[in-house]
GROMACS .gro file of C-alpha atoms in nm:
model
  235
    1MET     CA    1  -0.076   0.028  -0.011
    2SER     CA    2   0.100   0.356  -0.066
    3ALA     CA    3   0.244   0.572   0.166
    4LEU     CA    4   0.109   0.875   0.033
    5PHE     CA    5  -0.247   0.902   0.089
    6ALA     CA    6  -0.114   1.025   0.449
    7CYS     CA    7   0.145   1.258   0.315
    8GLU     CA    8   0.008   1.671   0.430
    9ASP     CA    9   0.298   1.812   0.147
   10PRO     CA   10   0.128   1.884  -0.164
   11ALA     CA   11   0.467   1.967  -0.283
   12THR     CA   12   0.528   1.553  -0.263
   13TRP     CA   13   0.145   1.519  -0.444
   14ARG     CA   14   0.276   1.803  -0.686
   15SER     CA   15   0.596   1.561  -0.761
   16VAL     CA   16   0.389   1.241  -0.880
   17TYR     CA   17   0.094   1.471  -0.984
   18GLY     CA   18   0.388   1.542  -1.199
   19LYS     CA   19   0.501   1.230  -1.350
   20TYR     CA   20   0.144   1.019  -1.392
   21TRP     CA   21   0.195   1.052  -1.786
   22GLU     CA   22   0.486   0.928  -1.777
   23VAL     CA   23   0.367   0.635  -1.550
   24VAL     CA   24   0.096   0.535  -1.841
   25GLU     CA   25   0.304   0.568  -2.027
   26ALA     CA   26   0.530   0.248  -1.865
   27LYS     CA   27   0.212   0.124  -1.790
   28ALA     CA   28   0.094   0.125  -2.195
   29LYS     CA   29   0.421  -0.067  -2.304
   30ARG     CA   30   0.378  -0.399  -2.070
   31LYS     CA   31   0.024  -0.388  -2.221
   32LYS     CA   32  -0.117  -0.320  -2.617
   33PRO     CA   33   0.136  -0.081  -2.710
   34GLY     CA   34  -0.066   0.309  -2.728
   35LYS     CA   35  -0.410   0.168  -2.629
   36LEU     CA   36  -0.342   0.263  -2.301
   37LEU     CA   37  -0.202   0.614  -2.335
   38ASN     CA   38  -0.492   0.654  -2.595
   39LEU     CA   39  -0.810   0.612  -2.410
   40ASP     CA   40  -0.637   0.807  -2.126
   41LYS     CA   41  -0.636   1.115  -2.309
   42TRP     CA   42  -0.957   1.079  -2.416
   43TYR     CA   43  -1.032   1.037  -2.071
   44GLN     CA   44  -0.853   1.266  -1.900
   45GLU     CA   45  -0.831   1.541  -2.126
   46GLU     CA   46  -1.153   1.441  -2.436
   47LEU     CA   47  -1.406   1.335  -2.236
   48PRO     CA   48  -1.456   1.581  -2.002
   49THR     CA   49  -1.462   1.869  -2.258
   50LEU     CA   50  -1.761   1.688  -2.434
   51ILE     CA   51  -1.954   1.667  -2.086
   52SER     CA   52  -1.902   2.023  -2.029
   53SER     CA   53  -2.006   2.164  -2.364
   54ARG     CA   54  -2.357   2.018  -2.412
   55PRO     CA   55  -2.591   2.296  -2.164
   56ASP     CA   56  -2.709   1.954  -1.938
   57LYS     CA   57  -2.433   1.715  -1.863
   58HIS     CA   58  -2.475   1.410  -1.991
   59VAL     CA   59  -2.293   1.119  -2.149
   60THR     CA   60  -2.388   0.890  -2.466
   61LEU     CA   61  -2.385   0.510  -2.525
   62SER     CA   62  -2.081   0.554  -2.750
   63GLU     CA   63  -1.910   0.735  -2.423
   64LEU     CA   64  -2.039   0.509  -2.224
   65VAL     CA   65  -1.885   0.197  -2.431
   66LYS     CA   66  -1.596   0.371  -2.441
   67LEU     CA   67  -1.544   0.452  -2.095
   68MET     CA   68  -1.566   0.125  -1.944
   69GLU     CA   69  -1.331   0.027  -2.240
   70TRP     CA   70  -1.082   0.280  -2.063
   71LYS     CA   71  -1.179   0.163  -1.703
   72LEU     CA   72  -1.074  -0.220  -1.835
   73THR     CA   73  -0.766  -0.144  -1.962
   74ARG     CA   74  -0.612   0.126  -1.665
   75GLY     CA   75  -0.690  -0.144  -1.472
   76LYS     CA   76  -0.834  -0.564  -1.446
   77PHE     CA   77  -1.004  -0.616  -1.731
   78ARG     CA   78  -1.393  -0.823  -1.704
   79PRO     CA   79  -1.458  -0.819  -2.073
   80ARG     CA   80  -1.808  -0.875  -1.939
   81LEU     CA   81  -1.888  -0.555  -1.775
   82GLN     CA   82  -1.833  -0.442  -2.154
   83GLN     CA   83  -2.067  -0.670  -2.352
   84LEU     CA   84  -2.322  -0.528  -2.044
   85ALA     CA   85  -2.216  -0.167  -2.158
   86ALA     CA   86  -2.230  -0.200  -2.471
   87SER     CA   87  -2.656  -0.336  -2.461
   88ASN     CA   88  -2.824  -0.052  -2.361
   89SER     CA   89  -2.997   0.192  -2.509
   90GLU     CA   90  -2.899   0.523  -2.638
   91ASP     CA   91  -3.176   0.712  -2.495
   92THR     CA   92  -3.117   0.535  -2.168
   93VAL     CA   93  -2.764   0.593  -2.076
   94GLU     CA   94  -2.909   0.994  -2.222
   95LYS     CA   95  -3.142   1.034  -1.947
   96CYS     CA   96  -2.985   0.818  -1.675
   97SER     CA   97  -2.674   1.022  -1.723
   98ARG     CA   98  -2.842   1.381  -1.737
   99LYS     CA   99  -3.054   1.318  -1.392
  100ALA     CA  100  -2.705   1.197  -1.181
  101PHE     CA  101  -2.540   1.469  -1.286
  102SER     CA  102  -2.857   1.684  -1.178
  103LEU     CA  103  -2.846   1.493  -0.831
  104LEU     CA  104  -2.520   1.650  -0.754
  105PRO     CA  105  -2.405   1.810  -0.569
  106ASP     CA  106  -2.592   1.393  -0.453
  107VAL     CA  107  -2.333   1.203  -0.517
  108GLN     CA  108  -2.514   0.852  -0.338
  109ALA     CA  109  -2.819   0.922  -0.539
  110ALA     CA  110  -2.626   1.015  -0.859
  111ILE     CA  111  -2.443   0.667  -0.783
  112ALA     CA  112  -2.788   0.504  -0.762
  113GLU     CA  113  -2.897   0.736  -1.040
  114LEU     CA  114  -2.644   0.555  -1.285
  115SER     CA  115  -2.630   0.191  -1.154
  116ALA     CA  116  -2.924   0.129  -1.284
  117LEU     CA  117  -2.803   0.033  -1.644
  118LYS     CA  118  -2.712  -0.238  -1.694
  119GLY     CA  119  -2.340  -0.362  -1.690
  120VAL     CA  120  -2.263   0.024  -1.477
  121GLY     CA  121  -2.178  -0.045  -1.107
  122PRO     CA  122  -2.079   0.170  -0.803
  123ALA     CA  123  -1.711   0.211  -0.988
  124THR     CA  124  -1.835   0.279  -1.266
  125ALA     CA  125  -2.092   0.558  -1.218
  126SER     CA  126  -1.790   0.646  -1.051
  127ALA     CA  127  -1.620   0.711  -1.332
  128VAL     CA  128  -1.889   0.908  -1.551
  129LEU     CA  129  -1.931   1.181  -1.186
  130ALA     CA  130  -1.569   1.160  -1.190
  131ALA     CA  131  -1.540   1.312  -1.545
  132GLY     CA  132  -1.797   1.558  -1.539
  133ALA     CA  133  -1.750   1.683  -1.154
  134PRO     CA  134  -1.436   1.594  -1.080
  135GLU     CA  135  -1.404   1.887  -0.769
  136GLN     CA  136  -1.699   1.642  -0.625
  137THR     CA  137  -1.631   1.326  -0.738
  138ALA     CA  138  -1.316   1.054  -0.745
  139PHE     CA  139  -1.361   0.726  -0.964
  140MET     CA  140  -1.293   0.425  -0.762
  141SER     CA  141  -0.965   0.290  -0.878
  142ASP     CA  142  -0.830  -0.067  -0.708
  143GLU     CA  143  -0.513   0.080  -0.703
  144ALA     CA  144  -0.677   0.463  -0.496
  145MET     CA  145  -0.910   0.255  -0.280
  146GLU     CA  146  -0.587   0.071  -0.159
  147SER     CA  147  -0.461   0.305  -0.116
  148VAL     CA  148  -0.689   0.515   0.153
  149PRO     CA  149  -0.610   0.362   0.494
  150GLY     CA  150  -0.921   0.196   0.630
  151LEU     CA  151  -1.107   0.046   0.311
  152LYS     CA  152  -1.014  -0.282   0.319
  153PRO     CA  153  -1.133  -0.549   0.228
  154ILE     CA  154  -1.227  -0.371  -0.068
  155GLN     CA  155  -1.638  -0.335  -0.215
  156TYR     CA  156  -1.741  -0.227  -0.500
  157THR     CA  157  -2.096  -0.085  -0.273
  158ALA     CA  158  -2.210   0.233  -0.288
  159LYS     CA  159  -2.168   0.219   0.110
  160HIS     CA  160  -1.768   0.188  -0.005
  161TYR     CA  161  -1.758   0.416  -0.284
  162ALA     CA  162  -1.904   0.638   0.022
  163LEU     CA  163  -1.656   0.595   0.291
  164TYR     CA  164  -1.383   0.614   0.013
  165LEU     CA  165  -1.508   0.973  -0.134
  166ASP     CA  166  -1.506   1.056   0.256
  167ARG     CA  167  -1.185   0.958   0.294
  168MET     CA  168  -1.049   1.183  -0.048
  169VAL     CA  169  -1.247   1.503   0.017
  170GLU     CA  170  -1.146   1.514   0.425
  171ARG     CA  171  -0.762   1.503   0.200
  172THR     CA  172  -0.819   1.726  -0.078
  173GLU     CA  173  -0.951   1.970   0.198
  174LYS     CA  174  -0.663   2.035   0.395
  175LEU     CA  175  -0.400   2.045   0.129
  176ASN     CA  176  -0.603   2.361  -0.081
  177LYS     CA  177  -0.592   2.498   0.323
  178VAL     CA  178  -0.172   2.395   0.310
  179ASP     CA  179  -0.092   2.554  -0.064
  180PRO     CA  180  -0.135   2.877  -0.220
  181GLN     CA  181  -0.238   2.717  -0.543
  182GLN     CA  182  -0.548   2.535  -0.413
  183ASP     CA  183  -0.661   2.372  -0.705
  184TRP     CA  184  -0.610   2.039  -0.555
  185THR     CA  185  -0.923   1.788  -0.675
  186PRO     CA  186  -1.125   1.453  -0.508
  187HIS     CA  187  -1.016   1.355  -0.921
  188ARG     CA  188  -0.665   1.447  -0.959
  189LEU     CA  189  -0.586   1.301  -0.593
  190GLU     CA  190  -0.749   0.937  -0.765
  191LEU     CA  191  -0.453   1.025  -1.029
  192CYS     CA  192  -0.165   1.026  -0.787
  193LEU     CA  193  -0.282   0.772  -0.565
  194TRP     CA  194  -0.266   0.518  -0.927
  195ALA     CA  195   0.029   0.698  -0.994
  196MET     CA  196   0.257   0.610  -0.732
  197THR     CA  197   0.038   0.260  -0.655
  198THR     CA  198   0.098   0.195  -0.983
  199ALA     CA  199   0.508   0.246  -1.008
  200GLU     CA  200   0.504   0.043  -0.725
  201GLN     CA  201   0.341  -0.259  -0.807
  202GLN     CA  202   0.523  -0.237  -1.230
  203GLN     CA  203   0.900  -0.132  -0.991
  204LEU     CA  204   0.906   0.097  -1.164
  205PRO     CA  205   1.220   0.330  -1.092
  206LEU     CA  206   1.001   0.698  -1.176
  207LEU     CA  207   0.875   0.779  -0.833
  208LYS     CA  208   1.183   0.692  -0.641
  209ASP     CA  209   1.274   0.991  -0.489
  210VAL     CA  210   0.872   0.996  -0.418
  211ASP     CA  211   0.899   0.687  -0.208
  212VAL     CA  212   1.185   0.818   0.008
  213LYS     CA  213   0.963   1.170   0.109
  214ALA     CA  214   0.639   0.952   0.161
  215ASP     CA  215   0.837   0.702   0.406
  216SER     CA  216   0.830   0.882   0.720
  217VAL     CA  217   0.423   0.935   0.686
  218ALA     CA  218   0.411   0.546   0.646
  219GLU     CA  219   0.374   0.510   1.009
  220LYS     CA  220  -0.009   0.672   0.974
  221CYS     CA  221  -0.117   0.457   0.707
  222SER     CA  222  -0.180   0.085   0.874
  223ASP     CA  223  -0.453  -0.082   0.825
  224ALA     CA  224  -0.599  -0.090   1.126
  225ASP     CA  225  -0.917  -0.218   1.123
  226GLN     CA  226  -0.902  -0.500   0.838
  227ARG     CA  227  -1.190  -0.726   0.843
  228PRO     CA  228  -1.186  -1.082   0.685
  229ALA     CA  229  -1.262  -1.021   0.307
  230LYS     CA  230  -1.601  -1.085   0.178
  231LYS     CA  231  -1.672  -1.168  -0.218
  232LEU     CA  232  -1.673  -0.891  -0.376
  233LYS     CA  233  -1.992  -0.807  -0.567
  234THR     CA  234  -1.988  -0.673  -0.951
  235ARG     CA  235  -1.838  -0.304  -1.037
   0.00000   0.00000   0.00000
């Protein structure tokens, strides 16, 4: 587990954030060349612009299917989920996602609305919301969840997402209090935690300098309240 989450120094977080695309590129080389990088560029840069350009924020069916492809390429591959997502109708996806964004800042209500779509659980729903409302939500990635103390064993439920988001929002607020730039969002924290954890898991040398800074807070990151693992639900 990464010690980064307990770090209160915004400069350390920013140094990790600055390495994000290098980690994506390094991981992409170990998978299908270019696929992860192209999908991640689309999710992080193009999709937010598309969603924000609409009078009423929503996603289309093709965007939901591509987002699912991004999620499964970036994390654990579950092919059945992509087939299920593609089986939704265009009208249903647009109506459901439009209502979900309108429910914000009630994130749990928005998650519930999106979870009514076929193939969409809390994790995928959080990815949709993070693309359109990064200041309020964060993607429920395995890597970020594993980095937050007290959340193991990971469960792909709305209740577990609420615990995760509360911790992410709390850390975001603390970083913005001490960082003059005050540009931290829960979504940006997820990018940092994903990059840190991925670099550690794949033994990438990119963030070795950051590890030294994070070691001093490692003791704060113990999972003292771990419980026996339960059966994981569909994400």
